[in-house]
């Protein structure tokens, strides 16, 4: 009997070396440990015909082999599983892992959209410096010496007479000084104000500004173009509202709002219960401003408008906090991937 056990051990060793896959492994298990005719099972079964003395020796031997076979089968099973996994990860027909590509920032998207709209209407893109003189930022824009915006608490002064521009309107002056009418221009860039950072204010922000100066330009042109623009940028809003306002460099001036798409103009918490969201400031260029750049206000008229880029993007995309634009949290930015179409 002891020899028989040895024979089975050898047979198992040989057969084990030939196993290629899970199926072969299962066949091997059945061949040696199968309940009915397993080679070792049969031996264990036949132990009972032996004398007690022989049974003790052969029984111990056979049981040791059974344990051994079980361990070897399990270890081979694990090896085969590992191999299978390796084969799966090497499957060249599977799609590769997603590579996250970069895309435009939401502020860039809105900026390009706005500038593009006016370029198609014949407006030219112009740029101006972020470090400005008090003359371009205030004086040339008919802003009186005691105007509160000039206050040290509102504007960042770098040295007497030199400051970080508080709006993009000085670009109007720089362009008109350089060019003869007709002028149709837009500009966009960073502006600075001494505001504490909170959900709706940032000391650094962006403005978008436009100017059209040409013989015969009147308020109807301003109203028509602004309405056309707002319908394009906010296609979900049903109404545009012009209300009287004041800016030193335009007369008359207006503030323009769109109906709140959240409550359809009925009033809710996102529009401060007014039913409208303020979007921009605009007006007919003040005669004194035209005079300052050497244009004749009796001959030439024009309109100008300006707005915060962040505010436009926040309303357009339903962004609740201005700080999200600057924190570069990839989870926030990645949401705009669809809009860019990458
Ligand atoms: N510059 C103004 C502001 O910063 C906006 C504006 C621009 C108003 C042009 C009228 C005309 O609030």
Coordinates of C-alpha atoms and ligand atoms in Angstrom, one line a residue:
X1 CA 0.0 0.0 0.0
X2 CA 2.8 2.3 0.9
X3 CA 4.2 1.8 -2.6
X4 CA 0.9 2.6 -4.1
X5 CA 0.8 5.9 -2.3
X6 CA 4.3 6.6 -3.6
X7 CA 3.1 5.8 -7.1
X8 CA 0.2 8.2 -6.8
X9 CA 2.6 11.0 -5.6
X10 CA 4.8 10.5 -8.6
X11 CA 1.8 10.5 -11.0
X12 CA 0.5 13.7 -9.4
X13 CA 3.8 15.5 -9.7
X14 CA 4.0 14.6 -13.4
X15 CA 0.4 15.6 -14.1
X16 CA 0.7 18.8 -12.1
X17 CA 3.6 20.0 -14.3
X18 CA 1.4 19.6 -17.3
X19 CA -1.5 21.8 -16.1
X20 CA -2.0 24.9 -18.3
X21 CA -5.3 26.4 -17.1
X22 CA -8.2 26.3 -14.7
X23 CA -9.8 23.6 -16.6
X24 CA -6.8 21.3 -16.4
X25 CA -6.5 22.1 -12.7
X26 CA -10.1 21.0 -12.1
X27 CA -9.5 17.8 -14.1
X28 CA -6.4 17.1 -12.0
X29 CA -8.3 17.6 -8.8
X30 CA -11.0 15.1 -9.9
X31 CA -8.5 12.6 -11.0
X32 CA -6.7 12.4 -7.7
X33 CA -9.2 13.6 -5.1
X34 CA -12.5 13.0 -6.9
X35 CA -15.1 11.5 -4.5
X36 CA -15.9 8.5 -6.6
X37 CA -12.8 7.3 -8.4
X38 CA -10.1 9.7 -7.3
X39 CA -6.8 7.8 -7.2
X40 CA -6.0 8.9 -3.7
X41 CA -9.7 8.6 -2.6
X42 CA -9.7 5.0 -3.6
X43 CA -6.5 4.3 -1.6
X44 CA -8.0 6.0 1.5
X45 CA -11.1 4.0 1.0
X46 CA -9.2 0.7 0.8
X47 CA -7.4 1.3 4.0
X48 CA -10.1 -0.5 5.8
X49 CA -9.1 -3.9 4.3
X50 CA -5.7 -3.6 5.8
X51 CA -4.6 -4.9 9.2
X52 CA -4.6 -2.3 12.0
X53 CA -0.8 -2.2 11.9
X54 CA -0.5 -1.6 8.1
X55 CA -3.5 0.8 8.2
X56 CA -1.7 3.1 10.6
X57 CA 1.4 3.4 8.5
X58 CA -0.3 3.6 5.1
X59 CA -3.1 5.8 6.5
X60 CA -0.6 8.4 7.8
X61 CA 1.2 8.3 4.4
X62 CA -1.9 8.7 2.4
X63 CA -3.3 11.5 4.5
X64 CA 0.0 13.4 4.3
X65 CA -0.2 13.1 0.5
X66 CA -3.8 14.3 0.5
X67 CA -2.8 17.5 2.4
X68 CA 0.2 18.0 0.1
X69 CA -2.0 17.6 -3.0
X70 CA -4.5 20.1 -1.7
X71 CA -1.8 22.7 -0.9
X72 CA -0.2 22.2 -4.3
X73 CA -3.5 22.5 -6.1
X74 CA -4.4 25.7 -4.3
X75 CA -1.0 27.3 -5.0
X76 CA -1.3 26.4 -8.7
X77 CA -4.8 27.9 -8.7
X78 CA -3.4 31.2 -7.4
X79 CA -0.6 31.2 -9.9
X80 CA -3.1 30.6 -12.8
X81 CA -5.4 33.4 -11.5
X82 CA -2.5 35.8 -11.4
X83 CA -1.5 34.9 -15.0
X84 CA -5.1 35.4 -16.1
X85 CA -5.1 38.9 -14.7
X86 CA -1.8 39.7 -16.4
X87 CA -3.2 38.5 -19.6
X88 CA -6.3 40.8 -19.2
X89 CA -4.2 43.9 -18.5
X90 CA -2.2 43.2 -21.6
X91 CA -5.3 43.0 -23.9
X92 CA -4.3 45.4 -26.6
X93 CA -7.9 45.6 -27.9
X94 CA -9.2 47.2 -24.8
X95 CA -9.6 51.0 -24.8
X96 CA -6.7 52.9 -23.1
X97 CA -7.1 54.8 -19.9
X98 CA -8.6 58.3 -20.3
X99 CA -6.1 61.0 -20.6
X100 CA -7.5 64.3 -19.2
X101 CA -6.7 67.1 -21.6
X102 CA -6.7 70.7 -20.6
X103 CA -9.3 73.2 -21.9
X104 CA -10.2 76.8 -21.7
X105 CA -11.0 78.5 -18.4
X106 CA -14.7 79.5 -18.0
X107 CA -13.6 83.2 -17.9
X108 CA -11.7 82.8 -21.2
X109 CA -14.7 81.1 -22.7
X110 CA -17.1 83.9 -21.9
X111 CA -14.5 86.5 -22.9
X112 CA -14.0 85.0 -26.3
X113 CA -17.7 84.7 -26.8
X114 CA -18.3 88.4 -25.9
X115 CA -15.4 89.7 -27.9
X116 CA -16.3 87.5 -30.9
X117 CA -19.9 88.8 -30.9
X118 CA -18.8 92.4 -31.2
X119 CA -16.0 91.6 -33.7
X120 CA -18.7 90.2 -36.0
X121 CA -20.5 93.6 -35.7
X122 CA -17.3 95.4 -36.9
X123 CA -15.9 96.3 -33.4
X124 CA -12.1 96.0 -33.1
X125 CA -10.4 94.5 -30.1
X126 CA -8.0 96.9 -28.4
X127 CA -5.9 96.6 -25.3
X128 CA -4.8 99.0 -22.6
X129 CA -2.3 99.0 -19.7
X130 CA -3.3 97.7 -16.2
X131 CA -1.0 100.3 -14.6
X132 CA -2.7 103.6 -15.5
X133 CA -2.3 107.2 -14.7
X134 CA -4.9 109.1 -12.7
X135 CA -5.5 111.1 -15.9
X136 CA -6.7 108.2 -18.0
X137 CA -8.5 106.4 -15.2
X138 CA -10.4 109.5 -13.9
X139 CA -9.7 113.0 -15.3
X140 CA -10.1 112.2 -19.0
X141 CA -13.3 110.4 -18.1
X142 CA -14.8 113.6 -16.5
X143 CA -14.5 112.2 -13.0
X144 CA -14.4 115.1 -10.5
X145 CA -11.5 115.4 -8.1
X146 CA -13.7 114.7 -5.2
X147 CA -15.4 111.6 -6.7
X148 CA -15.5 108.7 -4.1
X149 CA -14.0 106.2 -6.6
X150 CA -10.7 108.2 -6.4
X151 CA -10.5 107.6 -2.7
X152 CA -7.5 105.7 -1.4
X153 CA -9.9 103.2 0.1
X154 CA -11.3 102.3 -3.3
X155 CA -8.4 102.4 -5.7
X156 CA -4.9 101.0 -5.5
X157 CA -2.4 103.8 -5.9
X158 CA 1.2 102.8 -6.8
X159 CA 2.6 106.4 -6.5
X160 CA 1.0 109.8 -6.8
X161 CA -0.9 110.0 -10.0
X162 CA -0.2 106.3 -10.9
X163 CA -2.7 103.5 -10.1
X164 CA -4.0 100.1 -11.0
X165 CA -6.9 100.8 -13.3
X166 CA -10.3 100.5 -11.5
X167 CA -12.1 99.9 -14.8
X168 CA -11.5 99.4 -18.5
X169 CA -12.9 102.8 -19.5
X170 CA -9.4 104.4 -19.8
X171 CA -8.9 102.3 -22.9
X172 CA -11.7 104.4 -24.6
X173 CA -9.6 107.5 -24.1
X174 CA -6.4 105.9 -25.3
X175 CA -8.1 104.6 -28.5
X176 CA -9.9 107.9 -29.3
X177 CA -6.7 109.9 -28.8
X178 CA -5.0 107.7 -31.3
X179 CA -7.8 107.3 -33.9
X180 CA -10.2 109.6 -35.7
X181 CA -13.9 108.7 -35.8
X182 CA -15.6 106.4 -36.6
X183 CA -14.4 104.3 -33.7
X184 CA -15.9 100.9 -32.9
X185 CA -13.9 99.1 -30.3
X186 CA -14.1 96.5 -27.5
X187 CA -11.5 95.8 -24.8
X188 CA -11.2 93.3 -22.0
X189 CA -8.8 92.9 -19.1
X190 CA -8.0 92.9 -15.5
X191 CA -9.2 95.7 -13.2
X192 CA -8.4 96.4 -9.5
X193 CA -10.4 97.7 -6.6
X194 CA -9.8 97.7 -2.9
X195 CA -12.6 95.2 -2.2
X196 CA -12.3 92.4 0.3
X197 CA -12.6 88.9 -1.3
X198 CA -16.0 87.4 -0.7
X199 CA -18.5 85.4 -2.7
X200 CA -19.3 88.3 -5.1
X201 CA -16.2 90.6 -4.8
X202 CA -12.6 90.2 -5.7
X203 CA -9.8 92.9 -5.6
X204 CA -8.7 91.6 -9.0
X205 CA -11.5 91.0 -11.6
X206 CA -12.1 91.4 -15.3
X207 CA -14.1 94.0 -17.3
X208 CA -15.4 93.9 -20.8
X209 CA -16.0 97.4 -22.4
X210 CA -17.2 98.7 -25.7
X211 CA -17.3 102.0 -27.5
X212 CA -18.9 103.2 -30.7
X213 CA -18.3 106.8 -31.7
X214 CA -19.6 107.9 -35.1
X215 CA -21.6 110.7 -36.7
X216 CA -25.3 110.2 -36.0
X217 CA -24.9 107.5 -33.3
X218 CA -27.8 107.8 -30.8
X219 CA -29.4 106.1 -27.8
X220 CA -31.5 103.8 -30.1
X221 CA -28.2 102.3 -31.5
X222 CA -27.0 101.7 -27.9
X223 CA -30.3 100.1 -26.9
X224 CA -30.5 97.9 -30.0
X225 CA -26.9 96.6 -29.8
X226 CA -27.0 96.0 -26.1
X227 CA -30.4 94.2 -26.3
X228 CA -29.0 92.1 -29.3
X229 CA -25.9 91.3 -27.2
X230 CA -27.8 90.3 -24.1
X231 CA -30.2 88.1 -26.1
X232 CA -27.1 86.3 -27.5
X233 CA -25.2 85.9 -24.2
X234 CA -28.3 85.0 -22.1
X235 CA -30.6 83.2 -24.4
X236 CA -32.6 81.9 -21.4
X237 CA -33.6 85.3 -20.3
X238 CA -36.9 86.7 -21.6
X239 CA -36.6 90.5 -20.8
X240 CA -34.0 93.3 -20.9
X241 CA -34.5 96.4 -18.8
X242 CA -32.9 99.8 -19.1
X243 CA -33.0 102.0 -16.0
X244 CA -31.6 105.5 -15.5
X245 CA -28.1 105.6 -13.9
X246 CA -25.2 107.9 -13.4
X247 CA -21.6 107.7 -14.7
X248 CA -19.4 110.8 -14.9
X249 CA -18.3 109.9 -18.5
X250 CA -21.7 109.2 -20.1
X251 CA -24.9 111.3 -20.3
X252 CA -27.6 110.0 -20.3
X253 CA -26.5 106.8 -18.5
X254 CA -28.3 103.6 -17.9
X255 CA -28.0 100.4 -16.0
X256 CA -29.1 97.3 -17.9
X257 CA -30.7 94.2 -16.3
X258 CA -32.1 90.9 -17.5
X259 CA -35.1 89.2 -16.1
X260 CA -34.1 86.6 -13.5
X261 CA -34.4 83.2 -15.2
X262 CA -34.7 81.5 -11.8
X263 CA -38.1 83.1 -11.0
X264 CA -39.1 84.5 -14.5
X265 CA -39.1 88.0 -13.1
X266 CA -41.4 87.2 -10.2
X267 CA -38.7 87.8 -7.5
X268 CA -36.6 85.3 -5.6
X269 CA -33.5 85.1 -3.4
X270 CA -31.1 85.0 -6.3
X271 CA -32.3 88.3 -7.8
X272 CA -32.7 90.0 -4.4
X273 CA -36.5 89.8 -4.9
X274 CA -36.4 92.3 -7.7
X275 CA -37.0 89.8 -10.6
X276 CA -34.0 91.3 -12.4
X277 CA -30.2 90.9 -12.5
X278 CA -28.0 93.9 -13.1
X279 CA -25.6 93.2 -15.9
X280 CA -23.9 96.3 -17.2
X281 CA -23.5 100.1 -17.2
X282 CA -23.8 102.2 -20.3
X283 CA -24.6 105.6 -21.8
X284 CA -24.0 108.2 -24.5
X285 CA -20.4 109.4 -24.3
X286 CA -20.3 112.7 -22.3
X287 CA -19.5 115.7 -24.6
X288 CA -16.7 116.7 -22.2
X289 CA -15.0 113.3 -22.8
X290 CA -15.2 113.8 -26.5
X291 CA -13.8 117.3 -26.2
X292 CA -10.8 115.9 -24.1
X293 CA -9.7 113.7 -26.9
X294 CA -10.1 116.4 -29.5
X295 CA -13.4 115.3 -31.1
X296 CA -16.2 117.9 -31.8
X297 CA -19.2 116.9 -29.7
X298 CA -21.4 119.0 -31.9
X299 CA -20.6 116.7 -34.8
X300 CA -19.8 113.4 -33.3
X301 CA -21.7 111.3 -30.8
X302 CA -21.2 107.8 -29.4
X303 CA -22.1 105.3 -26.8
X304 CA -20.1 103.1 -24.3
X305 CA -20.8 100.2 -22.1
X306 CA -18.9 98.2 -19.5
X307 CA -19.5 95.0 -17.4
X308 CA -17.8 92.5 -15.2
X309 CA -16.7 89.3 -16.9
X310 CA -17.0 87.2 -13.8
X311 CA -20.5 88.4 -13.2
X312 CA -21.5 87.5 -16.8
X313 CA -20.0 84.0 -16.4
X314 CA -21.6 83.5 -13.0
X315 CA -25.1 84.3 -14.3
X316 CA -24.6 82.4 -17.5
X317 CA -23.3 79.2 -15.9
X318 CA -25.0 79.5 -12.4
X319 CA -21.7 79.8 -10.5
X320 CA -22.5 80.9 -6.9
X321 CA -19.1 82.1 -5.8
X322 CA -16.5 84.3 -7.6
X323 CA -13.6 82.6 -5.8
X324 CA -14.2 79.4 -7.7
X325 CA -12.7 81.1 -10.8
X326 CA -9.3 81.7 -9.1
X327 CA -8.9 78.6 -7.0
X328 CA -8.1 76.3 -9.9
X329 CA -10.0 73.4 -8.4
X330 CA -9.9 70.8 -11.2
X331 CA -13.3 69.5 -10.2
X332 CA -14.8 72.9 -10.8
X333 CA -12.9 73.6 -14.0
X334 CA -13.5 70.2 -15.5
X335 CA -17.2 70.9 -15.7
X336 CA -16.6 73.3 -18.5
X337 CA -15.0 70.6 -20.6
X338 CA -18.3 69.9 -22.3
X339 CA -18.8 73.5 -23.3
X340 CA -15.5 73.7 -25.0
X341 CA -16.1 70.3 -26.6
X342 CA -12.9 68.5 -25.8
Ligands
LIG1 N1 -16.7 101.9 -16.2 C1 -18.0 101.7 -15.6 C2 -17.8 100.9 -14.3 O1 -16.8 100.4 -14.0 C3 -18.9 100.9 -16.5 C4 -19.3 101.8 -17.7 C5 -18.5 101.7 -18.8 C6 -20.4 102.6 -17.7 C7 -18.9 102.5 -20.0 C8 -20.8 103.4 -18.7 C9 -20.0 103.3 -19.9 O2 -18.7 100.7 -13.5

